mmCIF file of C-alpha atoms and ligand atoms in Angstrom:
data_model
loop_
_atom_site.group_PDB
_atom_site.id
_atom_site.type_symbol
_atom_site.label_atom_id
_atom_site.label_comp_id
_atom_site.label_asym_id
_atom_site.label_seq_id
_atom_site.Cartn_x
_atom_site.Cartn_y
_atom_site.Cartn_z
ATOM 1 C CA MET E 1 0.000 0.000 0.000
ATOM 2 C CA HIS E 2 2.701 2.427 1.081
ATOM 3 C CA HIS E 3 4.877 1.376 -1.783
ATOM 4 C CA THR E 4 2.228 1.987 -4.426
ATOM 5 C CA THR E 5 1.430 5.402 -3.002
ATOM 6 C CA ARG E 6 5.074 6.416 -3.070
ATOM 7 C CA ARG E 7 5.567 5.133 -6.578
ATOM 8 C CA SER E 8 2.559 6.983 -7.965
ATOM 9 C CA LEU E 9 3.656 10.141 -6.164
ATOM 10 C CA LEU E 10 7.079 9.867 -7.833
ATOM 11 C CA LYS E 11 5.380 9.334 -11.149
ATOM 12 C CA ALA E 12 3.229 12.412 -10.629
ATOM 13 C CA LEU E 13 6.248 14.499 -9.688
ATOM 14 C CA SER E 14 8.267 13.411 -12.713
ATOM 15 C CA GLY E 15 5.225 14.188 -14.835
ATOM 16 C CA ALA E 16 5.151 17.741 -13.520
ATOM 17 C CA GLY E 17 8.897 18.024 -14.117
ATOM 18 C CA ALA E 18 8.536 16.877 -17.703
ATOM 19 C CA LEU E 19 5.806 19.471 -18.240
ATOM 20 C CA ALA E 20 8.014 22.203 -16.802
ATOM 21 C CA ALA E 21 10.882 21.126 -19.048
ATOM 22 C CA THR E 22 8.730 21.688 -22.139
ATOM 23 C CA GLY E 23 8.349 25.304 -21.057
ATOM 24 C CA PHE E 24 4.657 24.772 -20.427
ATOM 25 C CA SER E 25 3.934 26.343 -17.054
ATOM 26 C CA ALA E 26 3.480 23.816 -14.310
ATOM 27 C CA SER E 27 2.491 26.593 -11.929
ATOM 28 C CA ARG E 28 -1.146 25.463 -11.862
ATOM 29 C CA ALA E 29 -0.058 22.221 -10.219
ATOM 30 C CA PHE E 30 1.491 24.230 -7.413
ATOM 31 C CA ALA E 31 -1.316 26.791 -7.277
ATOM 32 C CA ALA E 32 0.896 29.801 -7.926
ATOM 33 C CA ALA E 33 -1.173 32.997 -7.960
ATOM 34 C CA ARG E 34 -2.068 34.184 -11.464
ATOM 35 C CA PHE E 35 -4.330 37.210 -11.112
ATOM 36 C CA THR E 36 -3.493 40.650 -9.798
ATOM 37 C CA PRO E 37 -6.666 42.703 -9.303
ATOM 38 C CA ASP E 38 -6.196 46.276 -10.552
ATOM 39 C CA ALA E 39 -8.134 49.550 -10.407
ATOM 40 C CA LYS E 40 -10.562 48.146 -12.997
ATOM 41 C CA SER E 41 -11.323 45.009 -10.932
ATOM 42 C CA ALA E 42 -13.845 44.532 -8.147
ATOM 43 C CA LEU E 43 -14.439 41.875 -5.523
ATOM 44 C CA ILE E 44 -18.177 41.107 -5.292
ATOM 45 C CA VAL E 45 -19.228 39.669 -1.923
ATOM 46 C CA VAL E 46 -22.661 38.112 -2.341
ATOM 47 C CA ASP E 47 -25.095 37.690 0.557
ATOM 48 C CA VAL E 48 -22.728 36.771 3.403
ATOM 49 C CA GLN E 49 -25.563 37.280 5.869
ATOM 50 C CA ASN E 50 -26.762 35.577 9.030
ATOM 51 C CA CYS E 51 -29.716 34.033 7.143
ATOM 52 C CA PHE E 52 -27.334 31.942 5.016
ATOM 53 C CA VAL E 53 -24.997 30.599 7.724
ATOM 54 C CA THR E 54 -25.430 28.140 10.597
ATOM 55 C CA GLY E 55 -28.215 29.381 12.859
ATOM 56 C CA GLY E 56 -29.868 31.380 10.057
ATOM 57 C CA THR E 57 -33.254 30.881 8.419
ATOM 58 C CA LEU E 58 -31.875 29.424 5.159
ATOM 59 C CA PRO E 59 -28.513 27.995 6.203
ATOM 60 C CA VAL E 60 -26.058 27.032 3.486
ATOM 61 C CA LYS E 61 -23.942 24.078 4.595
ATOM 62 C CA ASP E 62 -20.622 25.397 5.914
ATOM 63 C CA GLY E 63 -21.612 28.890 4.739
ATOM 64 C CA GLU E 64 -19.603 30.660 7.439
ATOM 65 C CA ALA E 65 -16.413 29.095 6.027
ATOM 66 C CA VAL E 66 -16.340 31.753 3.297
ATOM 67 C CA VAL E 67 -15.817 34.579 5.805
ATOM 68 C CA PRO E 68 -12.057 34.203 6.506
ATOM 69 C CA VAL E 69 -11.367 33.479 2.833
ATOM 70 C CA ILE E 70 -13.189 36.658 1.734
ATOM 71 C CA ASN E 71 -11.608 38.769 4.493
ATOM 72 C CA LYS E 72 -8.176 37.727 3.254
ATOM 73 C CA LEU E 73 -9.012 38.288 -0.423
ATOM 74 C CA ALA E 74 -10.253 41.787 0.394
ATOM 75 C CA ALA E 75 -6.685 42.993 1.012
ATOM 76 C CA SER E 76 -5.910 42.446 -2.706
ATOM 77 C CA PHE E 77 -8.769 44.635 -3.988
ATOM 78 C CA GLN E 78 -9.098 48.383 -4.497
ATOM 79 C CA ASN E 79 -12.815 47.979 -5.184
ATOM 80 C CA ILE E 80 -15.264 45.905 -3.157
ATOM 81 C CA VAL E 81 -19.039 45.560 -3.555
ATOM 82 C CA VAL E 82 -21.177 43.858 -0.912
ATOM 83 C CA THR E 83 -24.702 42.568 -1.566
ATOM 84 C CA GLN E 84 -27.574 41.777 0.788
ATOM 85 C CA ASP E 85 -30.665 39.679 0.140
ATOM 86 C CA TRP E 86 -33.334 42.034 1.480
ATOM 87 C CA HIS E 87 -36.887 40.722 1.342
ATOM 88 C CA THR E 88 -40.187 42.201 2.454
ATOM 89 C CA PRO E 89 -42.338 40.235 4.889
ATOM 90 C CA GLY E 90 -44.688 38.029 2.834
ATOM 91 C CA HIS E 91 -42.253 38.014 -0.084
ATOM 92 C CA ALA E 92 -43.115 36.197 -3.342
ATOM 93 C CA SER E 93 -40.153 33.821 -2.791
ATOM 94 C CA PHE E 94 -41.400 32.619 0.600
ATOM 95 C CA ALA E 95 -43.317 29.307 0.778
ATOM 96 C CA SER E 96 -45.300 30.747 3.689
ATOM 97 C CA THR E 97 -46.876 33.261 1.281
ATOM 98 C CA TYR E 98 -48.798 30.459 -0.480
ATOM 99 C CA PRO E 99 -51.325 28.279 1.384
ATOM 100 C CA GLY E 100 -50.339 24.615 1.178
ATOM 101 C CA LYS E 101 -46.828 25.258 -0.177
ATOM 102 C CA LYS E 102 -43.718 24.005 1.590
ATOM 103 C CA PRO E 103 -40.133 25.285 1.427
ATOM 104 C CA PHE E 104 -38.085 23.939 -1.504
ATOM 105 C CA GLU E 105 -41.192 23.317 -3.619
ATOM 106 C CA THR E 106 -41.691 25.535 -6.673
ATOM 107 C CA THR E 107 -44.493 27.676 -8.066
ATOM 108 C CA LYS E 108 -45.117 29.536 -11.311
ATOM 109 C CA LEU E 109 -44.994 33.304 -11.119
ATOM 110 C CA SER E 110 -45.344 35.877 -13.919
ATOM 111 C CA TYR E 111 -41.598 35.749 -14.616
ATOM 112 C CA GLY E 112 -41.247 31.956 -14.523
ATOM 113 C CA THR E 113 -40.644 29.132 -12.052
ATOM 114 C CA GLN E 114 -39.846 30.298 -8.544
ATOM 115 C CA VAL E 115 -38.255 28.067 -5.909
ATOM 116 C CA LEU E 116 -40.065 28.656 -2.619
ATOM 117 C CA TRP E 117 -37.799 29.245 0.342
ATOM 118 C CA PRO E 118 -38.243 29.427 4.087
ATOM 119 C CA ASP E 119 -38.833 33.039 5.174
ATOM 120 C CA HIS E 120 -35.331 34.545 5.142
ATOM 121 C CA CYS E 121 -33.396 37.822 5.099
ATOM 122 C CA VAL E 122 -36.363 39.989 6.021
ATOM 123 C CA GLN E 123 -35.515 43.703 5.824
ATOM 124 C CA GLY E 124 -34.259 45.145 9.093
ATOM 125 C CA THR E 125 -34.022 41.843 10.997
ATOM 126 C CA ALA E 126 -30.818 40.500 12.592
ATOM 127 C CA ASP E 127 -31.166 37.510 10.236
ATOM 128 C CA ALA E 128 -30.561 39.866 7.301
ATOM 129 C CA ASP E 129 -27.470 41.501 8.827
ATOM 130 C CA LEU E 130 -24.074 40.872 7.294
ATOM 131 C CA HIS E 131 -22.079 38.162 9.127
ATOM 132 C CA LYS E 132 -20.421 39.805 12.126
ATOM 133 C CA ASP E 133 -16.954 38.446 11.299
ATOM 134 C CA LEU E 134 -16.961 39.838 7.772
ATOM 135 C CA LYS E 135 -14.272 42.528 7.794
ATOM 136 C CA LEU E 136 -14.495 44.686 4.709
ATOM 137 C CA PRO E 137 -13.699 48.212 5.877
ATOM 138 C CA THR E 138 -12.714 49.268 2.347
ATOM 139 C CA ALA E 139 -15.980 48.111 0.708
ATOM 140 C CA GLN E 140 -17.514 50.991 -1.216
ATOM 141 C CA ILE E 141 -21.156 50.073 -1.787
ATOM 142 C CA ILE E 142 -23.737 47.736 -0.318
ATOM 143 C CA ILE E 143 -26.383 46.783 -2.840
ATOM 144 C CA ARG E 144 -29.660 45.319 -1.591
ATOM 145 C CA LYS E 145 -31.839 43.131 -3.761
ATOM 146 C CA GLY E 146 -35.075 41.178 -3.626
ATOM 147 C CA PHE E 147 -36.898 44.114 -2.042
ATOM 148 C CA HIS E 148 -39.792 44.120 -4.502
ATOM 149 C CA LYS E 149 -42.494 42.114 -2.767
ATOM 150 C CA GLU E 150 -43.776 40.455 -5.955
ATOM 151 C CA MET E 151 -40.419 39.536 -7.479
ATOM 152 C CA ASP E 152 -37.257 37.720 -6.421
ATOM 153 C CA SER E 153 -33.719 38.685 -7.368
ATOM 154 C CA TYR E 154 -30.982 36.085 -6.990
ATOM 155 C CA SER E 155 -28.844 38.280 -9.190
ATOM 156 C CA ALA E 156 -27.302 41.473 -7.885
ATOM 157 C CA ILE E 157 -27.558 42.878 -11.429
ATOM 158 C CA GLU E 158 -31.087 42.261 -12.623
ATOM 159 C CA GLU E 159 -34.238 40.949 -10.973
ATOM 160 C CA ALA E 160 -36.048 37.712 -11.846
ATOM 161 C CA ASP E 161 -38.025 39.277 -14.734
ATOM 162 C CA HIS E 162 -34.652 39.807 -16.478
ATOM 163 C CA LYS E 163 -35.712 43.408 -17.081
ATOM 164 C CA THR E 164 -35.612 45.325 -13.820
ATOM 165 C CA ALA E 165 -32.084 46.551 -13.115
ATOM 166 C CA THR E 166 -30.685 46.828 -9.601
ATOM 167 C CA GLY E 167 -28.318 49.569 -10.818
ATOM 168 C CA LEU E 168 -25.157 47.610 -10.028
ATOM 169 C CA ALA E 169 -24.047 47.187 -13.658
ATOM 170 C CA GLY E 170 -24.458 50.927 -14.220
ATOM 171 C CA TYR E 171 -22.530 51.719 -11.048
ATOM 172 C CA LEU E 172 -19.640 49.447 -12.014
ATOM 173 C CA LYS E 173 -19.530 50.785 -15.575
ATOM 174 C CA ALA E 174 -19.643 54.385 -14.369
ATOM 175 C CA ARG E 175 -16.616 53.580 -12.230
ATOM 176 C CA GLY E 176 -14.707 52.042 -15.151
ATOM 177 C CA ILE E 177 -14.690 48.540 -13.671
ATOM 178 C CA LYS E 178 -14.232 45.748 -16.208
ATOM 179 C CA THR E 179 -13.464 42.570 -14.241
ATOM 180 C CA LEU E 180 -15.427 41.022 -11.393
ATOM 181 C CA TYR E 181 -14.324 38.371 -8.908
ATOM 182 C CA VAL E 182 -17.483 36.917 -7.376
ATOM 183 C CA THR E 183 -17.580 35.280 -3.922
ATOM 184 C CA GLY E 184 -20.173 34.500 -1.239
ATOM 185 C CA LEU E 185 -23.444 32.604 -0.873
ATOM 186 C CA ALA E 186 -24.850 30.621 -2.430
ATOM 187 C CA THR E 187 -22.716 29.336 -5.324
ATOM 188 C CA ASP E 188 -25.676 27.851 -7.193
ATOM 189 C CA PHE E 189 -28.167 30.697 -6.696
ATOM 190 C CA CYS E 190 -27.141 34.274 -6.000
ATOM 191 C CA VAL E 191 -23.456 33.838 -6.897
ATOM 192 C CA ALA E 192 -24.246 32.017 -10.167
ATOM 193 C CA TRP E 193 -27.018 34.383 -11.283
ATOM 194 C CA THR E 194 -24.892 37.423 -10.462
ATOM 195 C CA ALA E 195 -21.921 35.991 -12.353
ATOM 196 C CA MET E 196 -23.978 35.082 -15.431
ATOM 197 C CA ASP E 197 -25.761 38.438 -15.566
ATOM 198 C CA ALA E 198 -22.409 40.161 -15.198
ATOM 199 C CA ARG E 199 -21.170 38.309 -18.273
ATOM 200 C CA LYS E 200 -24.322 39.373 -20.118
ATOM 201 C CA ALA E 201 -23.588 42.965 -19.101
ATOM 202 C CA GLY E 202 -20.120 42.660 -20.647
ATOM 203 C CA PHE E 203 -17.818 42.149 -17.653
ATOM 204 C CA ASN E 204 -14.976 39.636 -17.384
ATOM 205 C CA VAL E 205 -16.145 37.342 -14.613
ATOM 206 C CA TYR E 206 -14.348 34.959 -12.284
ATOM 207 C CA VAL E 207 -16.035 32.974 -9.522
ATOM 208 C CA ILE E 208 -13.623 32.184 -6.685
ATOM 209 C CA GLU E 209 -14.923 28.717 -5.894
ATOM 210 C CA ASP E 210 -13.441 28.235 -2.420
ATOM 211 C CA ALA E 211 -14.853 31.621 -1.386
ATOM 212 C CA THR E 212 -18.378 30.297 -2.036
ATOM 213 C CA ARG E 213 -20.625 27.557 -0.620
ATOM 214 C CA ALA E 214 -23.686 25.987 -2.237
ATOM 215 C CA ILE E 215 -27.264 25.066 -1.375
ATOM 216 C CA ASP E 216 -27.186 22.189 -3.940
ATOM 217 C CA LEU E 217 -30.911 21.570 -4.324
ATOM 218 C CA ASN E 218 -31.665 18.689 -6.762
ATOM 219 C CA GLY E 219 -28.322 18.949 -8.522
ATOM 220 C CA SER E 220 -28.397 22.735 -8.747
ATOM 221 C CA LEU E 221 -24.675 23.106 -8.051
ATOM 222 C CA ALA E 222 -23.505 20.999 -11.005
ATOM 223 C CA ALA E 223 -26.116 22.671 -13.222
ATOM 224 C CA ALA E 224 -24.960 26.117 -12.150
ATOM 225 C CA TRP E 225 -21.296 25.411 -12.980
ATOM 226 C CA LYS E 226 -22.324 24.024 -16.357
ATOM 227 C CA GLN E 227 -24.362 27.128 -17.173
ATOM 228 C CA MET E 228 -21.738 29.507 -15.832
ATOM 229 C CA THR E 229 -18.991 27.821 -17.855
ATOM 230 C CA ALA E 230 -21.146 27.940 -21.006
ATOM 231 C CA LYS E 231 -21.539 31.686 -20.517
ATOM 232 C CA GLY E 232 -17.808 32.277 -20.107
ATOM 233 C CA VAL E 233 -17.630 32.611 -16.339
ATOM 234 C CA LYS E 234 -14.210 31.387 -15.183
ATOM 235 C CA ARG E 235 -13.802 29.150 -12.138
ATOM 236 C CA ILE E 236 -10.760 29.935 -9.999
ATOM 237 C CA GLN E 237 -9.538 29.486 -6.400
ATOM 238 C CA ALA E 238 -8.525 32.035 -3.765
ATOM 239 C CA SER E 239 -4.887 30.929 -4.183
ATOM 240 C CA ASP E 240 -5.060 32.165 -7.797
ATOM 241 C CA ILE E 241 -5.265 35.761 -6.578
ATOM 242 C CA VAL E 242 -1.952 37.496 -5.918
ATOM 243 C CA SER E 243 -1.926 38.643 -2.302
HETATM 244 C C1 VGL W 301 -30.286 33.011 -2.104
HETATM 245 C C2 VGL W 301 -32.034 31.540 -2.144
HETATM 246 C C3 VGL W 301 -32.910 32.553 -1.822
HETATM 247 C C4 VGL W 301 -28.818 33.233 -2.253
HETATM 248 C C5 VGL W 301 -31.157 34.035 -1.794
HETATM 249 O O1 VGL W 301 -28.278 34.210 -1.688
HETATM 250 O O2 VGL W 301 -28.174 32.407 -2.946
HETATM 251 N N1 VGL W 301 -30.736 31.779 -2.299
HETATM 252 N N2 VGL W 301 -32.461 33.794 -1.652
HETATM 253 ZN ZN1 ZN W 302 -33.721 35.330 -0.999
#
């Protein structure tokens, strides 16, 4: 057992060496940082709120694990945007709004199929506050979304009708920002929709995978990566960012 492990490790190492010798960069194998955020880049911190971590109303498994990763990334960015899911009581995305409906079922609304969630992130409640350990003193704007009672907004860029703008794309463009690094909760809902809409709006978009956590409802995580990749969203890790 030991022997085999050691032999395959040696094989892997010589493989990397051979790659390096060809001049092809083997840096990926050692996770050397590749991206240096500049004045035209922004870190987008999606919905790192009490509702989405342990003890919240819609907890994402291990959601709080993104906090130290994001805090560390923040030091590399001149521009930081924070978002907050910010629903009215009786919101259209809440199962409790519809008699007989349970959380994680779906319903049809004017703009399409809506997943029904437990009541979460209600405006002005402690549940909707940003996580207390999030340390982003240099963040420049907090954008709230999902505040129209009749319509959800996973995306921080446009609401679920794919027409109503939150204003974030305009803000970023007005500030000359071209490249977005998206982090936060949840990978397969608000992070994915924000990233895909950002592509549609013309930004270069990276999702920093280990700075996100997923809900993964009926295979939604795999589906989200597939859709994001198809739209040109790039999947990277926190170690890819020069610190
Ligand atoms: C989210 C479900 C409902 C999210 C928000 O932040 O990903 N997911 N509301
Ligand atoms: Zn929500």
